[in-house]
PDB file of C-alpha atoms in Angstrom:
ATOM      1  CA  MET A   1      -0.124   0.008  -0.059  1.00 37.00           C
ATOM      2  CA  THR A   2       1.207   3.662  -0.309  1.00 43.00           C
ATOM      3  CA  SER A   3       1.160   6.153   1.471  1.00 46.00           C
ATOM      4  CA  ASP A   4      -0.163   9.653   0.716  1.00 47.00           C
ATOM      5  CA  ASP A   5       2.788  10.810   0.357  1.00 49.00           C
ATOM      6  CA  ASP A   6       3.675   8.623  -2.689  1.00 48.00           C
ATOM      7  CA  ILE A   7       0.997   9.936  -4.816  1.00 50.00           C
ATOM      8  CA  LEU A   8       2.129  12.992  -7.146  1.00 60.00           C
ATOM      9  CA  PRO A   9       0.704  16.266  -6.489  1.00 71.00           C
ATOM     10  CA  ASP A  10      -0.135  17.197  -9.833  1.00 83.00           C
ATOM     11  CA  ILE A  11      -2.586  13.782  -9.808  1.00 89.00           C
ATOM     12  CA  LYS A  12      -3.906  14.401  -6.366  1.00 87.00           C
ATOM     13  CA  LEU A  13      -5.465  18.261  -7.386  1.00 89.00           C
ATOM     14  CA  ALA A  14      -6.376  16.042 -11.381  1.00 93.00           C
ATOM     15  CA  ILE A  15      -8.436  14.282  -9.381  1.00 94.00           C
ATOM     16  CA  HIS A  16      -9.701  16.545  -6.899  1.00 92.00           C
ATOM     17  CA  GLU A  17     -11.244  18.855  -9.554  1.00 93.00           C
ATOM     18  CA  ALA A  18     -12.249  15.220 -11.629  1.00 96.00           C
ATOM     19  CA  GLY A  19     -14.463  14.407  -8.452  1.00 95.00           C
ATOM     20  CA  HIS A  20     -16.060  17.774  -9.169  1.00 94.00           C
ATOM     21  CA  ALA A  21     -16.272  18.010 -12.506  1.00 95.00           C
ATOM     22  CA  THR A  22     -17.698  14.099 -12.508  1.00 96.00           C
ATOM     23  CA  ALA A  23     -20.573  15.725  -9.582  1.00 94.00           C
ATOM     24  CA  ALA A  24     -21.719  18.618 -12.017  1.00 93.00           C
ATOM     25  CA  TYR A  25     -21.656  16.657 -15.435  1.00 93.00           C
ATOM     26  CA  ALA A  26     -23.888  13.776 -13.448  1.00 93.00           C
ATOM     27  CA  LEU A  27     -26.266  16.649 -12.363  1.00 91.00           C
ATOM     28  CA  GLY A  28     -26.300  18.578 -15.864  1.00 89.00           C
ATOM     29  CA  VAL A  29     -24.666  21.150 -14.818  1.00 89.00           C
ATOM     30  CA  PRO A  30     -22.483  22.722 -17.597  1.00 88.00           C
ATOM     31  CA  LEU A  31     -18.947  23.020 -17.607  1.00 88.00           C
ATOM     32  CA  VAL A  32     -16.342  25.865 -18.682  1.00 89.00           C
ATOM     33  CA  ASP A  33     -13.058  23.964 -18.162  1.00 92.00           C
ATOM     34  CA  LEU A  34     -10.641  22.640 -15.873  1.00 91.00           C
ATOM     35  CA  SER A  35      -7.127  23.943 -14.973  1.00 90.00           C
ATOM     36  CA  THR A  36      -4.539  22.129 -12.198  1.00 89.00           C
ATOM     37  CA  TRP A  37      -1.245  24.064 -11.935  1.00 84.00           C
ATOM     38  CA  GLN A  38       1.470  23.963  -9.387  1.00 76.00           C
ATOM     39  CA  SER A  39      -0.468  25.248  -6.079  1.00 72.00           C
ATOM     40  CA  GLY A  40      -3.720  24.182  -6.904  1.00 78.00           C
ATOM     41  CA  GLY A  41      -6.301  24.036  -9.840  1.00 84.00           C
ATOM     42  CA  VAL A  42     -10.172  25.386 -10.692  1.00 86.00           C
ATOM     43  CA  THR A  43     -13.260  23.705 -12.414  1.00 84.00           C
ATOM     44  CA  ARG A  44     -15.650  26.201 -13.885  1.00 76.00           C
ATOM     45  CA  VAL A  45     -19.308  25.712 -14.525  1.00 80.00           C
ATOM     46  CA  CYS A  46     -21.655  28.246 -16.395  1.00 77.00           C
ATOM     47  CA  GLY A  47     -23.466  30.813 -14.430  1.00 66.00           C
ATOM     48  CA  ILE A  48     -22.716  28.527 -10.603  1.00 61.00           C
ATOM     49  CA  GLY A  49     -25.272  31.379  -9.731  1.00 64.00           C
ATOM     50  CA  GLY A  50     -28.032  29.998 -11.618  1.00 68.00           C
ATOM     51  CA  VAL A  51     -27.686  26.550 -10.077  1.00 72.00           C
ATOM     52  CA  ASP A  52     -30.210  25.318  -8.000  1.00 87.00           C
ATOM     53  CA  SER A  53     -28.422  25.000  -4.216  1.00 89.00           C
ATOM     54  CA  ARG A  54     -28.516  21.475  -3.735  1.00 91.00           C
ATOM     55  CA  ARG A  55     -26.971  20.870  -7.087  1.00 90.00           C
ATOM     56  CA  ARG A  56     -23.932  23.734  -6.140  1.00 90.00           C
ATOM     57  CA  LEU A  57     -23.447  22.045  -2.832  1.00 93.00           C
ATOM     58  CA  TRP A  58     -23.054  18.503  -3.773  1.00 94.00           C
ATOM     59  CA  VAL A  59     -20.219  20.115  -6.869  1.00 93.00           C
ATOM     60  CA  THR A  60     -18.953  22.064  -4.291  1.00 93.00           C
ATOM     61  CA  LEU A  61     -18.114  18.855  -1.673  1.00 94.00           C
ATOM     62  CA  ALA A  62     -17.676  16.184  -4.602  1.00 94.00           C
ATOM     63  CA  GLY A  63     -14.060  17.654  -4.912  1.00 92.00           C
ATOM     64  CA  PRO A  64     -12.876  16.696  -1.360  1.00 91.00           C
ATOM     65  CA  ALA A  65     -15.095  13.665  -1.636  1.00 93.00           C
ATOM     66  CA  ALA A  66     -12.312  11.990  -4.470  1.00 93.00           C
ATOM     67  CA  ASP A  67      -9.712  13.034  -2.607  1.00 89.00           C
ATOM     68  CA  HIS A  68     -10.774  11.189   0.578  1.00 88.00           C
ATOM     69  CA  GLU A  69     -12.396   8.360  -1.821  1.00 90.00           C
ATOM     70  CA  PHE A  70      -9.931   8.106  -3.964  1.00 91.00           C
ATOM     71  CA  ILE A  71      -6.677   9.542  -2.638  1.00 85.00           C
ATOM     72  CA  LEU A  72      -5.987   6.859   0.512  1.00 66.00           C
ATOM     73  CA  GLY A  73      -8.616   8.501   2.847  1.00 67.00           C
ATOM     74  CA  VAL A  74      -7.032  11.933   2.972  1.00 64.00           C
ATOM     75  CA  THR A  75     -10.063  15.172   2.394  1.00 60.00           C
ATOM     76  CA  HIS A  76      -7.859  17.610   0.904  1.00 57.00           C
ATOM     77  CA  TRP A  77      -9.645  21.171   1.520  1.00 57.00           C
ATOM     78  CA  ASN A  78      -7.440  22.626  -1.072  1.00 55.00           C
ATOM     79  CA  ARG A  79      -8.950  25.390  -1.816  1.00 67.00           C
ATOM     80  CA  ILE A  80     -10.160  27.760   0.676  1.00 77.00           C
ATOM     81  CA  ASP A  81     -12.976  28.343  -2.038  1.00 81.00           C
ATOM     82  CA  ASP A  82     -14.541  25.399  -1.366  1.00 86.00           C
ATOM     83  CA  VAL A  83     -14.848  25.765   2.327  1.00 86.00           C
ATOM     84  CA  LEU A  84     -16.827  28.515   2.281  1.00 90.00           C
ATOM     85  CA  GLU A  85     -18.979  27.558  -0.460  1.00 90.00           C
ATOM     86  CA  ALA A  86     -19.730  24.341   1.401  1.00 93.00           C
ATOM     87  CA  ASP A  87     -20.603  26.738   4.894  1.00 93.00           C
ATOM     88  CA  ASP A  88     -22.232  28.980   3.337  1.00 95.00           C
ATOM     89  CA  LEU A  89     -24.978  26.711   1.113  1.00 94.00           C
ATOM     90  CA  CYS A  90     -25.077  24.230   4.285  1.00 94.00           C
ATOM     91  CA  ARG A  91     -26.641  27.137   6.173  1.00 95.00           C
ATOM     92  CA  GLN A  92     -28.778  28.164   3.301  1.00 94.00           C
ATOM     93  CA  LEU A  93     -30.338  24.989   3.061  1.00 92.00           C
ATOM     94  CA  GLN A  94     -30.039  24.060   6.678  1.00 93.00           C
ATOM     95  CA  VAL A  95     -28.675  20.513   5.857  1.00 92.00           C
ATOM     96  CA  SER A  96     -25.342  18.536   7.350  1.00 91.00           C
ATOM     97  CA  PRO A  97     -23.139  18.129   4.950  1.00 92.00           C
ATOM     98  CA  ASP A  98     -21.676  14.196   6.367  1.00 92.00           C
ATOM     99  CA  ARG A  99     -25.355  12.115   4.722  1.00 91.00           C
ATOM    100  CA  ILE A 100     -24.704  14.088   0.704  1.00 93.00           C
ATOM    101  CA  PHE A 101     -21.025  13.587   1.581  1.00 92.00           C
ATOM    102  CA  SER A 102     -21.313   9.880   1.950  1.00 92.00           C
ATOM    103  CA  ARG A 103     -23.399   9.763  -0.959  1.00 92.00           C
ATOM    104  CA  LEU A 104     -21.265  10.959  -2.890  1.00 94.00           C
ATOM    105  CA  GLN A 105     -18.245   9.507  -2.116  1.00 93.00           C
ATOM    106  CA  GLU A 106     -20.506   5.970  -2.865  1.00 93.00           C
ATOM    107  CA  LEU A 107     -21.242   7.500  -6.450  1.00 94.00           C
ATOM    108  CA  LEU A 108     -17.596   8.332  -7.039  1.00 95.00           C
ATOM    109  CA  ARG A 109     -16.518   5.132  -5.631  1.00 94.00           C
ATOM    110  CA  ALA A 110     -19.038   3.781  -8.471  1.00 93.00           C
ATOM    111  CA  ASN A 111     -18.150   5.737 -11.317  1.00 95.00           C
ATOM    112  CA  ARG A 112     -14.173   5.785 -10.745  1.00 95.00           C
ATOM    113  CA  ALA A 113     -13.903   5.381 -14.188  1.00 95.00           C
ATOM    114  CA  ALA A 114     -14.870   8.202 -15.160  1.00 96.00           C
ATOM    115  CA  VAL A 115     -13.175   9.798 -12.266  1.00 97.00           C
ATOM    116  CA  ASP A 116     -10.033   7.848 -13.466  1.00 96.00           C
ATOM    117  CA  ALA A 117     -10.188   8.964 -16.856  1.00 97.00           C
ATOM    118  CA  LEU A 118     -10.453  12.748 -16.319  1.00 97.00           C
ATOM    119  CA  ALA A 119      -7.918  13.004 -13.415  1.00 96.00           C
ATOM    120  CA  ASN A 120      -5.365  10.705 -15.766  1.00 96.00           C
ATOM    121  CA  GLU A 121      -5.978  13.510 -18.833  1.00 96.00           C
ATOM    122  CA  LEU A 122      -6.183  16.069 -16.260  1.00 95.00           C
ATOM    123  CA  ASP A 123      -2.873  15.281 -14.972  1.00 94.00           C
ATOM    124  CA  GLU A 124      -1.082  15.343 -18.446  1.00 95.00           C
ATOM    125  CA  LYS A 125      -2.889  17.915 -19.763  1.00 95.00           C
ATOM    126  CA  HIS A 126      -3.470  20.323 -17.434  1.00 93.00           C
ATOM    127  CA  HIS A 127      -6.342  21.893 -19.431  1.00 95.00           C
ATOM    128  CA  LEU A 128      -9.868  20.515 -20.631  1.00 96.00           C
ATOM    129  CA  GLU A 129     -11.981  22.568 -21.993  1.00 95.00           C
ATOM    130  CA  ARG A 130     -15.812  21.273 -21.724  1.00 94.00           C
ATOM    131  CA  ASP A 131     -15.802  19.543 -24.841  1.00 95.00           C
ATOM    132  CA  GLN A 132     -12.728  17.533 -24.033  1.00 96.00           C
ATOM    133  CA  VAL A 133     -14.194  16.902 -20.546  1.00 95.00           C
ATOM    134  CA  GLU A 134     -18.220  15.957 -21.646  1.00 94.00           C
ATOM    135  CA  ALA A 135     -16.198  13.417 -24.135  1.00 96.00           C
ATOM    136  CA  ILE A 136     -14.553  11.913 -21.880  1.00 96.00           C
ATOM    137  CA  LEU A 137     -17.217  11.555 -19.341  1.00 95.00           C
ATOM    138  CA  SER A 138     -19.560  10.678 -21.449  1.00 94.00           C
ATOM    139  CA  LYS A 139     -17.992   7.378 -22.560  1.00 95.00           C
ATOM    140  CA  HIS A 140     -18.826   6.598 -18.494  1.00 92.00           C
ATOM    141  CA  LEU A 141     -22.166   8.247 -17.612  1.00 89.00           C
ATOM    142  CA  GLU A 142     -24.774   9.791 -18.187  1.00 81.00           C
ATOM    143  CA  HIS A 143     -25.308  13.555 -17.921  1.00 81.00           C
ATOM    144  CA  GLY A 144     -27.856  14.648 -15.187  1.00 82.00           C
ATOM    145  CA  ALA A 145     -27.913  10.848 -13.825  1.00 83.00           C
ATOM    146  CA  TRP A 146     -27.128  12.321 -10.459  1.00 87.00           C
ATOM    147  CA  LEU A 147     -30.361  14.262 -10.776  1.00 83.00           C
ATOM    148  CA  CYS A 148     -32.662  11.984  -8.597  1.00 82.00           C
ATOM    149  CA  GLU A 149     -29.827  11.774  -5.532  1.00 80.00           C
ATOM    150  CA  VAL A 150     -29.801  15.564  -4.723  1.00 78.00           C
ATOM    151  CA  ARG A 151     -33.663  15.207  -4.627  1.00 71.00           C
ATOM    152  CA  LEU A 152     -33.473  12.076  -1.924  1.00 69.00           C
ATOM    153  CA  VAL A 153     -30.454  13.086  -0.273  1.00 70.00           C
ATOM    154  CA  GLY A 154     -30.113  16.607  -1.021  1.00 57.00           C
ATOM    155  CA  GLY A 155     -32.098  19.112   1.594  1.00 50.00           C
ATOM    156  CA  PRO A 156     -35.410  19.889   1.480  1.00 44.00           C
TER     157      PRO A 156
END
């Protein structure tokens, strides 16, 4: 078994961003692009302010859930933006992130091939446009496939 220190930083960032992007795609949230660089990464989605709060919370928690699920049980809240966004959305929705985080881990685990394919491509190229992301993810899961999960687990 390898330790967390044995996993290269670039792939850690790519897995984190792939978690966000996989959730966005599976929840029908349109992506703009994904990028990683030496000290961080970003998953940009179209008009996130227009996306309902429950889906925003799921997408926000999916990066850390991917960290926890695929990087040996370690959650990297490597962007304070993730923490602030999740905290704000949980307060707005009056929900605890625990059930959502656990369900996201299960869904990401079940869709490991999608996360891996996207993370590997992002690790190699460091930037992927929407069409590239969708081409990778469409081979592994259906656009909007997790929408019922948000209704069941994501709050009132």
